[in-house]
Amino acid sequence: MTLAAEKTKDKGPGRVLAVLIVIVFTCVIGATYGFGLYLLPAVVAEMKAEIGFDYTAVGTITAVSQIGFLAAALLSGVLAPRLSAAVVIVVSAFLCAAGLFALSFADSLAVIAMIFVVLGACTASAWTPMVSVISRTIPFAHRAKALGLIASGTNYGVFLNGLLVPYFLTRQHWRDLWEITAALTFLISIACLLLMAWSGLLRRQPSSPAQDTADQLVQSGSLKEVLAARPMLVWAIMFLSGCSSIPFLNYFSLFLQSELGLSVEVAGQAWMLIGLLGMIGGVTVGAIGDHIGVRATLALMYILILTAALCLLFGTGLAFVHCAAFLFGIAFNGVFGLVPAYVTKTYKENLRVGIFSGCNIFLGLGSMLGNFLAGWGKSVTGSFTGVYLAIAAILALLIFLCSRLHRDTTSPDPHPAPENAVAELGGPALVL
């Protein structure tokens, strides 16, 4: 029996272990997403000037990272039950650290693109096993809060980006910035490894009748059954979210500097504001979702992001820039915590893994298309205005689509997973 399994019998130590796991998982998400994906937009102007590539190439780099994301979204769901979710998460963290360090030596577009394929894979292979654990171990009433808290880890990374970027770009070199973020990610990876080893979660648990029952529950949902549950609307929402919200963040810093003529320091402050609000926004939005329903809260988040886009497009002055950063910071990670919460609250246990895997795939496809078209649009028109107008239109469509979703329930899960199913996925029952 693992230490995690033993401690779930005692709420005191079990609670401490669970909190530590959530904290470390939040840090891993902060590194893989915050550094691995969202540091590039903040330093791409300096990299572009030194290495030599255009905005279409920027869109291509951010798009190809989604190739790794898509591949990892498929493979991590297969590898986690066989290796244990903890092993997949730890390996993903170390790979991310290696990729960030490699970027400090990159001297060509091809090398950068290949590294970002790996970094894109690390994001999905770290996040997907975490969601599997949370969806089967968190009490029904607290799932949105838990997922929102872990998803908000991205904003911790973005906030730290806002602190580091102005210093390194004005006093050091962009290559030094990749090295320091690689070192921080390596330390987080070590912490994750030690915690997972201490708790015994790195070991795949031997089969037991209860675990066999849990495995049957998860694996019995065939593709035909998943499609019969009609998840296409949820998948469409994730696809359109990838087309809109991801490019919004990826090109935010470039928009402020190239369109509005703002300095690196001001753009860094806006990034810090997004990160700061995201730190508390994820869990706060999740709590609202648990209280009033995920569907209504999701629509509200898209309204906030739409308002942020309109502030950038039609506002004048720093006040509108800060308003856009404020609204986007609250809503961005809230969206990506609410969607898996909606899946866990709406669909049967044996269909959730398949449906959420589809969500990740369509999110990756949407991100790939949105990032590439946004970079291409800037190269063709010479402006990001058309890009953000298109993003605003997609967000308006998303608000309408949310109204077509089935109403999610706020009652307890009628078919909860067996308690011993925790051990197979590598995590303790979290008592909040």
Tab-separated table of C-alpha atoms in Angstrom:
chain	number	residue	atom	x	y	z
A	1	MET	CA	0.000	0.000	0.000
A	2	THR	CA	1.368	3.452	-0.890
A	3	LEU	CA	1.804	6.216	1.614
A	4	ALA	CA	-0.897	8.099	-0.276
A	5	ALA	CA	-3.332	5.227	0.105
A	6	GLU	CA	-2.519	4.905	3.797
A	7	LYS	CA	-2.945	8.581	4.433
A	8	THR	CA	-6.335	8.789	2.794
A	9	LYS	CA	-7.568	6.782	5.774
A	10	ASP	CA	-6.481	9.611	8.051
A	11	LYS	CA	-7.978	12.912	7.053
A	12	GLY	CA	-5.277	14.950	8.810
A	13	PRO	CA	-2.143	13.653	7.065
A	14	GLY	CA	-4.176	12.897	3.934
A	15	ARG	CA	-5.252	16.502	3.700
A	16	VAL	CA	-1.661	17.733	4.029
A	17	LEU	CA	-0.423	15.359	1.345
A	18	ALA	CA	-3.266	16.325	-0.968
A	19	VAL	CA	-2.569	20.034	-0.508
A	20	LEU	CA	1.123	19.495	-1.244
A	21	ILE	CA	0.254	17.593	-4.416
A	22	VAL	CA	-2.075	20.370	-5.592
A	23	ILE	CA	0.597	23.004	-4.882
A	24	VAL	CA	3.269	21.072	-6.784
A	25	PHE	CA	0.898	20.344	-9.674
A	26	THR	CA	0.092	24.054	-9.846
A	27	CYS	CA	3.828	24.810	-10.078
A	28	VAL	CA	4.274	22.199	-12.812
A	29	ILE	CA	1.466	23.792	-14.827
A	30	GLY	CA	3.026	27.203	-14.213
A	31	ALA	CA	6.306	25.974	-15.692
A	32	THR	CA	4.994	23.907	-18.613
A	33	TYR	CA	2.390	26.429	-19.727
A	34	GLY	CA	3.683	29.721	-18.307
A	35	PHE	CA	7.306	29.248	-19.397
A	36	GLY	CA	6.934	26.546	-22.043
A	37	LEU	CA	4.224	28.247	-24.100
A	38	TYR	CA	3.649	31.832	-22.992
A	39	LEU	CA	7.162	33.169	-22.480
A	40	LEU	CA	7.859	33.117	-26.229
A	41	PRO	CA	5.371	35.906	-27.111
A	42	ALA	CA	7.019	38.182	-24.559
A	43	VAL	CA	10.536	37.773	-26.037
A	44	VAL	CA	9.801	36.945	-29.671
A	45	ALA	CA	10.527	40.469	-30.905
A	46	GLU	CA	14.135	40.268	-29.640
A	47	MET	CA	14.575	36.689	-30.918
A	48	LYS	CA	13.138	37.691	-34.302
A	49	ALA	CA	15.566	40.605	-34.606
A	50	GLU	CA	18.636	38.493	-33.784
A	51	ILE	CA	17.821	35.211	-35.555
A	52	GLY	CA	15.815	36.702	-38.425
A	53	PHE	CA	12.246	35.546	-39.135
A	54	ASP	CA	8.894	37.202	-39.837
A	55	TYR	CA	5.463	37.153	-38.174
A	56	THR	CA	4.305	34.228	-40.319
A	57	ALA	CA	7.182	32.269	-38.796
A	58	VAL	CA	6.024	33.316	-35.319
A	59	GLY	CA	2.581	31.951	-36.100
A	60	THR	CA	4.157	28.771	-37.445
A	61	ILE	CA	6.204	28.237	-34.270
A	62	THR	CA	3.194	28.641	-31.985
A	63	ALA	CA	1.137	26.433	-34.295
A	64	VAL	CA	3.623	23.555	-34.466
A	65	SER	CA	3.772	23.454	-30.676
A	66	GLN	CA	0.205	22.200	-30.904
A	67	ILE	CA	1.420	19.172	-32.883
A	68	GLY	CA	3.219	18.039	-29.771
A	69	PHE	CA	0.180	18.945	-27.682
A	70	LEU	CA	-2.121	16.808	-29.844
A	71	ALA	CA	0.224	13.819	-29.836
A	72	ALA	CA	0.697	14.002	-26.076
A	73	ALA	CA	-3.038	14.438	-25.468
A	74	LEU	CA	-3.559	11.074	-27.181
A	75	LEU	CA	-0.561	9.241	-25.728
A	76	SER	CA	-0.724	10.454	-22.130
A	77	GLY	CA	-4.173	8.942	-21.665
A	78	VAL	CA	-2.704	5.589	-22.733
A	79	LEU	CA	0.567	5.830	-20.821
A	80	ALA	CA	-0.771	7.110	-17.493
A	81	PRO	CA	-2.619	3.889	-16.504
A	82	ARG	CA	0.371	1.775	-17.536
A	83	LEU	CA	3.231	3.806	-16.034
A	84	SER	CA	1.189	5.665	-13.369
A	85	ALA	CA	0.018	9.242	-13.789
A	86	ALA	CA	2.790	10.480	-11.482
A	87	VAL	CA	5.535	9.108	-13.745
A	88	VAL	CA	4.051	10.825	-16.807
A	89	ILE	CA	3.764	14.139	-14.944
A	90	VAL	CA	7.334	14.004	-13.565
A	91	VAL	CA	8.865	13.071	-16.937
A	92	SER	CA	6.912	15.895	-18.597
A	93	ALA	CA	8.294	18.418	-16.107
A	94	PHE	CA	11.904	17.329	-16.684
A	95	LEU	CA	11.443	17.371	-20.479
A	96	CYS	CA	10.084	20.904	-20.235
A	97	ALA	CA	13.177	22.011	-18.293
A	98	ALA	CA	15.420	20.452	-20.961
A	99	GLY	CA	13.491	22.159	-23.757
A	100	LEU	CA	13.715	25.577	-22.120
A	101	PHE	CA	17.463	25.154	-21.644
A	102	ALA	CA	17.860	24.125	-25.292
A	103	LEU	CA	16.155	27.358	-26.402
A	104	SER	CA	19.027	29.365	-24.937
A	105	PHE	CA	21.265	27.832	-27.649
A	106	ALA	CA	18.755	27.962	-30.535
A	107	ASP	CA	20.054	29.757	-33.612
A	108	SER	CA	17.577	28.830	-36.342
A	109	LEU	CA	13.840	28.746	-36.919
A	110	ALA	CA	13.860	24.973	-37.494
A	111	VAL	CA	15.527	24.288	-34.135
A	112	ILE	CA	13.112	26.593	-32.315
A	113	ALA	CA	10.131	24.902	-33.988
A	114	MET	CA	11.351	21.412	-32.996
A	115	ILE	CA	11.878	22.486	-29.393
A	116	PHE	CA	8.374	23.920	-29.240
A	117	VAL	CA	6.926	20.641	-30.476
A	118	VAL	CA	8.480	19.060	-27.366
A	119	LEU	CA	7.315	21.892	-25.107
A	120	GLY	CA	3.797	21.650	-26.519
A	121	ALA	CA	3.813	17.923	-25.761
A	122	CYS	CA	4.911	18.595	-22.186
A	123	THR	CA	1.886	20.791	-21.533
A	124	ALA	CA	-0.626	18.117	-22.516
A	125	SER	CA	1.249	15.204	-20.946
A	126	ALA	CA	1.486	17.090	-17.640
A	127	TRP	CA	-2.102	18.378	-17.604
A	128	THR	CA	-4.063	15.359	-18.857
A	129	PRO	CA	-3.000	12.916	-16.100
A	130	MET	CA	-3.723	15.589	-13.495
A	131	VAL	CA	-7.264	15.988	-14.764
A	132	SER	CA	-7.756	12.224	-14.672
A	133	VAL	CA	-6.715	12.161	-11.021
A	134	ILE	CA	-8.825	15.148	-10.030
A	135	SER	CA	-11.964	13.951	-11.816
A	136	ARG	CA	-11.920	10.701	-9.842
A	137	THR	CA	-10.742	11.900	-6.436
A	138	ILE	CA	-12.112	15.387	-5.780
A	139	PRO	CA	-15.546	15.588	-4.116
A	140	PHE	CA	-18.206	16.447	-6.673
A	141	ALA	CA	-19.051	19.816	-5.111
A	142	HIS	CA	-15.435	21.015	-5.314
A	143	ARG	CA	-14.265	19.808	-8.718
A	144	ALA	CA	-14.511	23.148	-10.476
A	145	LYS	CA	-12.554	24.864	-7.689
A	146	ALA	CA	-9.813	22.229	-7.725
A	147	LEU	CA	-9.434	22.257	-11.505
A	148	GLY	CA	-9.550	26.039	-11.535
A	149	LEU	CA	-6.792	26.236	-8.922
A	150	ILE	CA	-4.451	23.912	-10.820
A	151	ALA	CA	-5.259	25.573	-14.150
A	152	SER	CA	-4.418	28.944	-12.607
A	153	GLY	CA	-0.827	27.737	-12.359
A	154	THR	CA	-0.375	29.099	-15.881
A	155	ASN	CA	-0.887	32.576	-14.489
A	156	TYR	CA	1.819	32.130	-11.870
A	157	GLY	CA	4.173	31.476	-14.759
A	158	VAL	CA	2.817	34.436	-16.732
A	159	PHE	CA	3.159	36.688	-13.670
A	160	LEU	CA	6.765	35.607	-13.209
A	161	ASN	CA	7.338	36.246	-16.924
A	162	GLY	CA	6.186	39.807	-16.362
A	163	LEU	CA	8.796	40.218	-13.632
A	164	LEU	CA	11.681	38.575	-15.491
A	165	VAL	CA	11.207	39.823	-19.063
A	166	PRO	CA	11.787	43.580	-18.530
A	167	TYR	CA	14.923	42.910	-16.475
A	168	PHE	CA	16.539	40.399	-18.827
A	169	LEU	CA	15.635	42.210	-22.049
A	170	THR	CA	16.978	45.549	-20.824
A	171	ARG	CA	19.969	44.410	-18.709
A	172	GLN	CA	20.869	40.902	-19.864
A	173	HIS	CA	20.015	38.855	-22.964
A	174	TRP	CA	16.998	36.839	-24.055
A	175	ARG	CA	19.106	33.644	-24.004
A	176	ASP	CA	19.781	34.205	-20.284
A	177	LEU	CA	16.035	34.367	-19.713
A	178	TRP	CA	15.524	30.885	-21.162
A	179	GLU	CA	18.320	29.587	-18.934
A	180	ILE	CA	16.845	30.991	-15.719
A	181	THR	CA	13.369	29.646	-16.501
A	182	ALA	CA	14.927	26.257	-17.299
A	183	ALA	CA	16.630	26.272	-13.895
A	184	LEU	CA	13.373	27.137	-12.119
A	185	THR	CA	11.542	24.392	-14.006
A	186	PHE	CA	14.254	21.896	-13.071
A	187	LEU	CA	13.821	22.750	-9.377
A	188	ILE	CA	10.047	22.294	-9.691
A	189	SER	CA	10.661	18.939	-11.390
A	190	ILE	CA	12.886	17.826	-8.529
A	191	ALA	CA	10.216	18.833	-6.003
A	192	CYS	CA	7.581	16.925	-7.977
A	193	LEU	CA	9.789	13.836	-8.190
A	194	LEU	CA	10.539	13.861	-4.462
A	195	LEU	CA	6.907	14.320	-3.492
A	196	MET	CA	5.689	11.607	-5.844
A	197	ALA	CA	8.420	9.232	-4.619
A	198	TRP	CA	7.725	9.996	-0.957
A	199	SER	CA	4.013	9.374	-1.386
A	200	GLY	CA	4.584	6.144	-3.310
A	201	LEU	CA	2.661	7.393	-6.335
A	202	LEU	CA	5.478	6.621	-8.763
A	203	ARG	CA	4.785	2.910	-8.320
A	204	ARG	CA	2.010	1.382	-10.353
A	205	GLN	CA	-0.371	-0.252	-7.923
A	206	PRO	CA	-1.085	-3.996	-8.031
A	207	SER	CA	-4.494	-4.971	-9.258
A	208	SER	CA	-7.350	-5.332	-6.798
A	209	PRO	CA	-11.055	-6.061	-7.295
A	210	ALA	CA	-11.981	-2.458	-6.580
A	211	GLN	CA	-9.342	-1.173	-8.988
A	212	ASP	CA	-10.434	-3.646	-11.669
A	213	THR	CA	-13.963	-2.287	-11.303
A	214	ALA	CA	-12.657	1.263	-11.667
A	215	ASP	CA	-10.651	0.294	-14.765
A	216	GLN	CA	-13.746	-1.213	-16.335
A	217	LEU	CA	-15.678	1.955	-15.622
A	218	VAL	CA	-13.078	4.130	-17.318
A	219	GLN	CA	-12.265	1.884	-20.256
A	220	SER	CA	-15.762	0.690	-21.123
A	221	GLY	CA	-16.656	3.902	-22.935
A	222	SER	CA	-16.031	3.092	-26.588
A	223	LEU	CA	-15.740	5.708	-29.301
A	224	LYS	CA	-19.291	4.888	-30.381
A	225	GLU	CA	-20.588	5.449	-26.845
A	226	VAL	CA	-18.642	8.701	-26.533
A	227	LEU	CA	-20.072	10.012	-29.799
A	228	ALA	CA	-23.553	8.852	-28.784
A	229	ALA	CA	-23.307	11.182	-25.787
A	230	ARG	CA	-23.217	14.086	-28.267
A	231	PRO	CA	-20.142	15.918	-27.000
A	232	MET	CA	-19.696	17.746	-30.309
A	233	LEU	CA	-20.906	21.062	-28.917
A	234	VAL	CA	-18.378	20.899	-26.062
A	235	TRP	CA	-15.664	19.995	-28.560
A	236	ALA	CA	-16.698	22.895	-30.802
A	237	ILE	CA	-16.456	25.261	-27.839
A	238	MET	CA	-12.939	24.031	-27.082
A	239	PHE	CA	-11.934	24.355	-30.749
A	240	LEU	CA	-13.193	27.941	-30.927
A	241	SER	CA	-11.580	28.709	-27.564
A	242	GLY	CA	-8.277	27.602	-29.053
A	243	CYS	CA	-8.887	29.795	-32.113
A	244	SER	CA	-9.590	32.874	-29.978
A	245	SER	CA	-8.295	32.871	-26.393
A	246	ILE	CA	-4.890	31.319	-27.128
A	247	PRO	CA	-3.933	33.764	-29.938
A	248	PHE	CA	-5.283	36.608	-27.775
A	249	LEU	CA	-2.635	35.830	-25.154
A	250	ASN	CA	0.139	34.816	-27.561
A	251	TYR	CA	-0.004	38.094	-29.501
A	252	PHE	CA	-0.983	40.373	-26.617
A	253	SER	CA	2.530	41.668	-25.950
A	254	LEU	CA	3.233	42.154	-29.668
A	255	PHE	CA	-0.059	44.028	-30.067
A	256	LEU	CA	0.843	46.409	-27.240
A	257	GLN	CA	4.300	47.110	-28.668
A	258	SER	CA	3.697	47.097	-32.431
A	259	GLU	CA	0.141	48.501	-32.594
A	260	LEU	CA	-0.032	50.765	-29.561
A	261	GLY	CA	3.649	51.711	-29.428
A	262	LEU	CA	4.048	50.816	-25.759
A	263	SER	CA	7.391	49.971	-24.175
A	264	VAL	CA	8.665	46.572	-23.066
A	265	GLU	CA	8.224	47.689	-19.445
A	266	VAL	CA	4.545	48.573	-19.939
A	267	ALA	CA	3.901	45.314	-21.786
A	268	GLY	CA	5.610	43.464	-18.929
A	269	GLN	CA	3.357	45.204	-16.408
A	270	ALA	CA	0.296	44.106	-18.371
A	271	TRP	CA	1.578	40.515	-18.388
A	272	MET	CA	2.119	40.727	-14.639
A	273	LEU	CA	-1.455	41.921	-14.177
A	274	ILE	CA	-2.787	39.019	-16.241
A	275	GLY	CA	-0.750	36.592	-14.174
A	276	LEU	CA	-1.688	38.178	-10.860
A	277	LEU	CA	-5.418	38.095	-11.598
A	278	GLY	CA	-5.144	34.565	-12.938
A	279	MET	CA	-3.626	33.377	-9.666
A	280	ILE	CA	-6.871	34.013	-7.845
A	281	GLY	CA	-9.181	33.967	-10.847
A	282	GLY	CA	-9.022	30.225	-11.492
A	283	VAL	CA	-10.196	29.060	-8.086
A	284	THR	CA	-12.634	31.983	-7.720
A	285	VAL	CA	-14.247	31.266	-11.079
A	286	GLY	CA	-14.388	27.582	-10.168
A	287	ALA	CA	-16.184	28.403	-6.928
A	288	ILE	CA	-18.713	30.489	-8.867
A	289	GLY	CA	-19.191	27.584	-11.262
A	290	ASP	CA	-19.867	25.193	-8.378
A	291	HIS	CA	-22.439	27.655	-7.004
A	292	ILE	CA	-24.401	28.922	-10.016
A	293	GLY	CA	-23.538	26.282	-12.592
A	294	VAL	CA	-20.633	25.799	-14.973
A	295	ARG	CA	-22.580	26.662	-18.135
A	296	ALA	CA	-23.575	30.142	-16.927
A	297	THR	CA	-20.115	30.834	-15.537
A	298	LEU	CA	-18.456	29.765	-18.795
A	299	ALA	CA	-20.622	32.207	-20.761
A	300	LEU	CA	-19.667	34.948	-18.308
A	301	MET	CA	-15.958	34.245	-18.889
A	302	TYR	CA	-16.364	34.619	-22.646
A	303	ILE	CA	-18.182	37.919	-22.089
A	304	LEU	CA	-15.202	39.163	-20.048
A	305	ILE	CA	-12.676	38.132	-22.726
A	306	LEU	CA	-14.821	39.752	-25.440
A	307	THR	CA	-14.893	42.961	-23.411
A	308	ALA	CA	-11.100	42.770	-23.066
A	309	ALA	CA	-10.717	42.483	-26.849
A	310	LEU	CA	-12.993	45.491	-27.370
A	311	CYS	CA	-10.927	47.504	-24.875
A	312	LEU	CA	-7.799	46.839	-26.936
A	313	LEU	CA	-9.484	47.598	-30.233
A	314	PHE	CA	-11.434	50.728	-29.398
A	315	GLY	CA	-10.005	52.058	-26.146
A	316	THR	CA	-7.378	54.765	-25.914
A	317	GLY	CA	-4.833	55.141	-23.165
A	318	LEU	CA	-3.214	52.878	-20.605
A	319	ALA	CA	-6.427	52.582	-18.605
A	320	PHE	CA	-8.019	50.481	-21.347
A	321	VAL	CA	-4.881	48.326	-21.648
A	322	HIS	CA	-4.973	47.632	-17.922
A	323	CYS	CA	-8.707	46.975	-18.094
A	324	ALA	CA	-8.153	44.443	-20.889
A	325	ALA	CA	-5.388	42.731	-18.897
A	326	PHE	CA	-7.604	42.705	-15.790
A	327	LEU	CA	-10.600	41.108	-17.521
A	328	PHE	CA	-8.531	38.618	-19.507
A	329	GLY	CA	-6.515	37.622	-16.446
A	330	ILE	CA	-9.666	36.734	-14.527
A	331	ALA	CA	-11.327	34.825	-17.339
A	332	PHE	CA	-8.619	33.034	-19.333
A	333	ASN	CA	-7.735	30.138	-17.052
A	334	GLY	CA	-11.248	30.078	-15.689
A	335	VAL	CA	-12.385	28.836	-19.106
A	336	PHE	CA	-9.944	25.928	-19.150
A	337	GLY	CA	-10.856	24.875	-15.635
A	338	LEU	CA	-14.605	25.129	-16.265
A	339	VAL	CA	-14.735	22.940	-19.365
A	340	PRO	CA	-13.336	19.784	-17.702
A	341	ALA	CA	-15.527	20.547	-14.687
A	342	TYR	CA	-18.542	20.639	-17.025
A	343	VAL	CA	-17.528	17.261	-18.459
A	344	THR	CA	-17.206	15.664	-15.021
A	345	LYS	CA	-20.550	17.098	-13.904
A	346	THR	CA	-22.540	16.290	-17.037
A	347	TYR	CA	-21.338	13.001	-18.531
A	348	LYS	CA	-21.215	9.470	-17.150
A	349	GLU	CA	-18.067	8.201	-15.477
A	350	ASN	CA	-17.142	5.780	-18.267
A	351	LEU	CA	-17.351	8.541	-20.919
A	352	ARG	CA	-15.463	11.361	-19.213
A	353	VAL	CA	-11.929	10.349	-20.176
A	354	GLY	CA	-12.853	9.945	-23.846
A	355	ILE	CA	-14.783	13.197	-23.973
A	356	PHE	CA	-12.071	15.183	-22.218
A	357	SER	CA	-9.405	13.700	-24.496
A	358	GLY	CA	-11.505	14.986	-27.387
A	359	CYS	CA	-11.612	18.408	-25.704
A	360	ASN	CA	-7.813	18.527	-25.583
A	361	ILE	CA	-7.518	17.429	-29.207
A	362	PHE	CA	-9.942	20.075	-30.467
A	363	LEU	CA	-8.314	22.712	-28.254
A	364	GLY	CA	-4.972	21.841	-29.849
A	365	LEU	CA	-6.399	21.987	-33.361
A	366	GLY	CA	-8.039	25.331	-32.684
A	367	SER	CA	-4.867	26.736	-31.152
A	368	MET	CA	-2.803	25.551	-34.103
A	369	LEU	CA	-5.150	27.161	-36.618
A	370	GLY	CA	-5.661	30.350	-34.623
A	371	ASN	CA	-1.975	30.954	-33.944
A	372	PHE	CA	-0.960	30.369	-37.547
A	373	LEU	CA	-3.734	32.535	-39.040
A	374	ALA	CA	-3.031	35.329	-36.566
A	375	GLY	CA	0.663	35.440	-37.511
A	376	TRP	CA	-0.173	35.169	-41.208
A	377	GLY	CA	-2.789	37.919	-40.895
A	378	LYS	CA	-0.261	40.259	-39.304
A	379	SER	CA	2.241	39.585	-42.103
A	380	VAL	CA	-0.347	40.196	-44.844
A	381	THR	CA	-2.102	43.254	-43.415
A	382	GLY	CA	0.710	44.678	-41.321
A	383	SER	CA	-1.646	45.016	-38.362
A	384	PHE	CA	-3.110	42.963	-35.531
A	385	THR	CA	-6.395	44.899	-35.656
A	386	GLY	CA	-8.052	42.421	-38.006
A	387	VAL	CA	-6.797	39.550	-35.857
A	388	TYR	CA	-8.409	40.895	-32.707
A	389	LEU	CA	-11.615	41.754	-34.572
A	390	ALA	CA	-11.813	38.110	-35.668
A	391	ILE	CA	-11.137	37.001	-32.084
A	392	ALA	CA	-13.980	39.230	-30.866
A	393	ALA	CA	-16.368	37.711	-33.419
A	394	ILE	CA	-15.455	34.161	-32.337
A	395	LEU	CA	-15.993	35.092	-28.688
A	396	ALA	CA	-19.475	36.399	-29.502
A	397	LEU	CA	-20.223	33.040	-31.143
A	398	LEU	CA	-18.927	31.208	-28.068
A	399	ILE	CA	-21.304	33.136	-25.821
A	400	PHE	CA	-24.205	31.945	-27.996
A	401	LEU	CA	-22.957	28.340	-28.014
A	402	CYS	CA	-22.811	28.301	-24.213
A	403	SER	CA	-26.558	28.958	-24.176
A	404	ARG	CA	-27.032	25.758	-26.199
A	405	LEU	CA	-25.182	23.547	-23.712
A	406	HIS	CA	-27.172	21.214	-21.489
A	407	ARG	CA	-27.604	22.630	-18.019
A	408	ASP	CA	-25.064	21.078	-15.673
A	409	THR	CA	-26.201	19.725	-12.350
A	410	THR	CA	-25.108	20.963	-8.944
A	411	SER	CA	-26.180	17.734	-7.213
A	412	PRO	CA	-23.667	15.066	-6.157
A	413	ASP	CA	-22.403	12.591	-8.718
A	414	PRO	CA	-24.869	9.674	-8.820
A	415	HIS	CA	-22.084	7.282	-9.952
A	416	PRO	CA	-18.881	8.245	-8.097
A	417	ALA	CA	-15.719	6.295	-8.778
A	418	PRO	CA	-14.689	3.755	-6.138
A	419	GLU	CA	-12.400	5.235	-3.501
A	420	ASN	CA	-9.631	2.721	-4.229
A	421	ALA	CA	-9.563	3.892	-7.837
A	422	VAL	CA	-7.303	6.661	-6.565
A	423	ALA	CA	-4.321	4.363	-6.326
A	424	GLU	CA	-4.443	3.339	-9.999
A	425	LEU	CA	-4.226	6.935	-11.129
A	426	GLY	CA	-1.637	7.837	-8.526
A	427	GLY	CA	-3.270	10.310	-6.188
A	428	PRO	CA	-4.932	10.615	-2.798
A	429	ALA	CA	-8.539	11.579	-2.190
A	430	LEU	CA	-8.501	15.342	-1.713
A	431	VAL	CA	-10.606	16.613	1.142
A	432	LEU	CA	-11.409	20.295	0.788
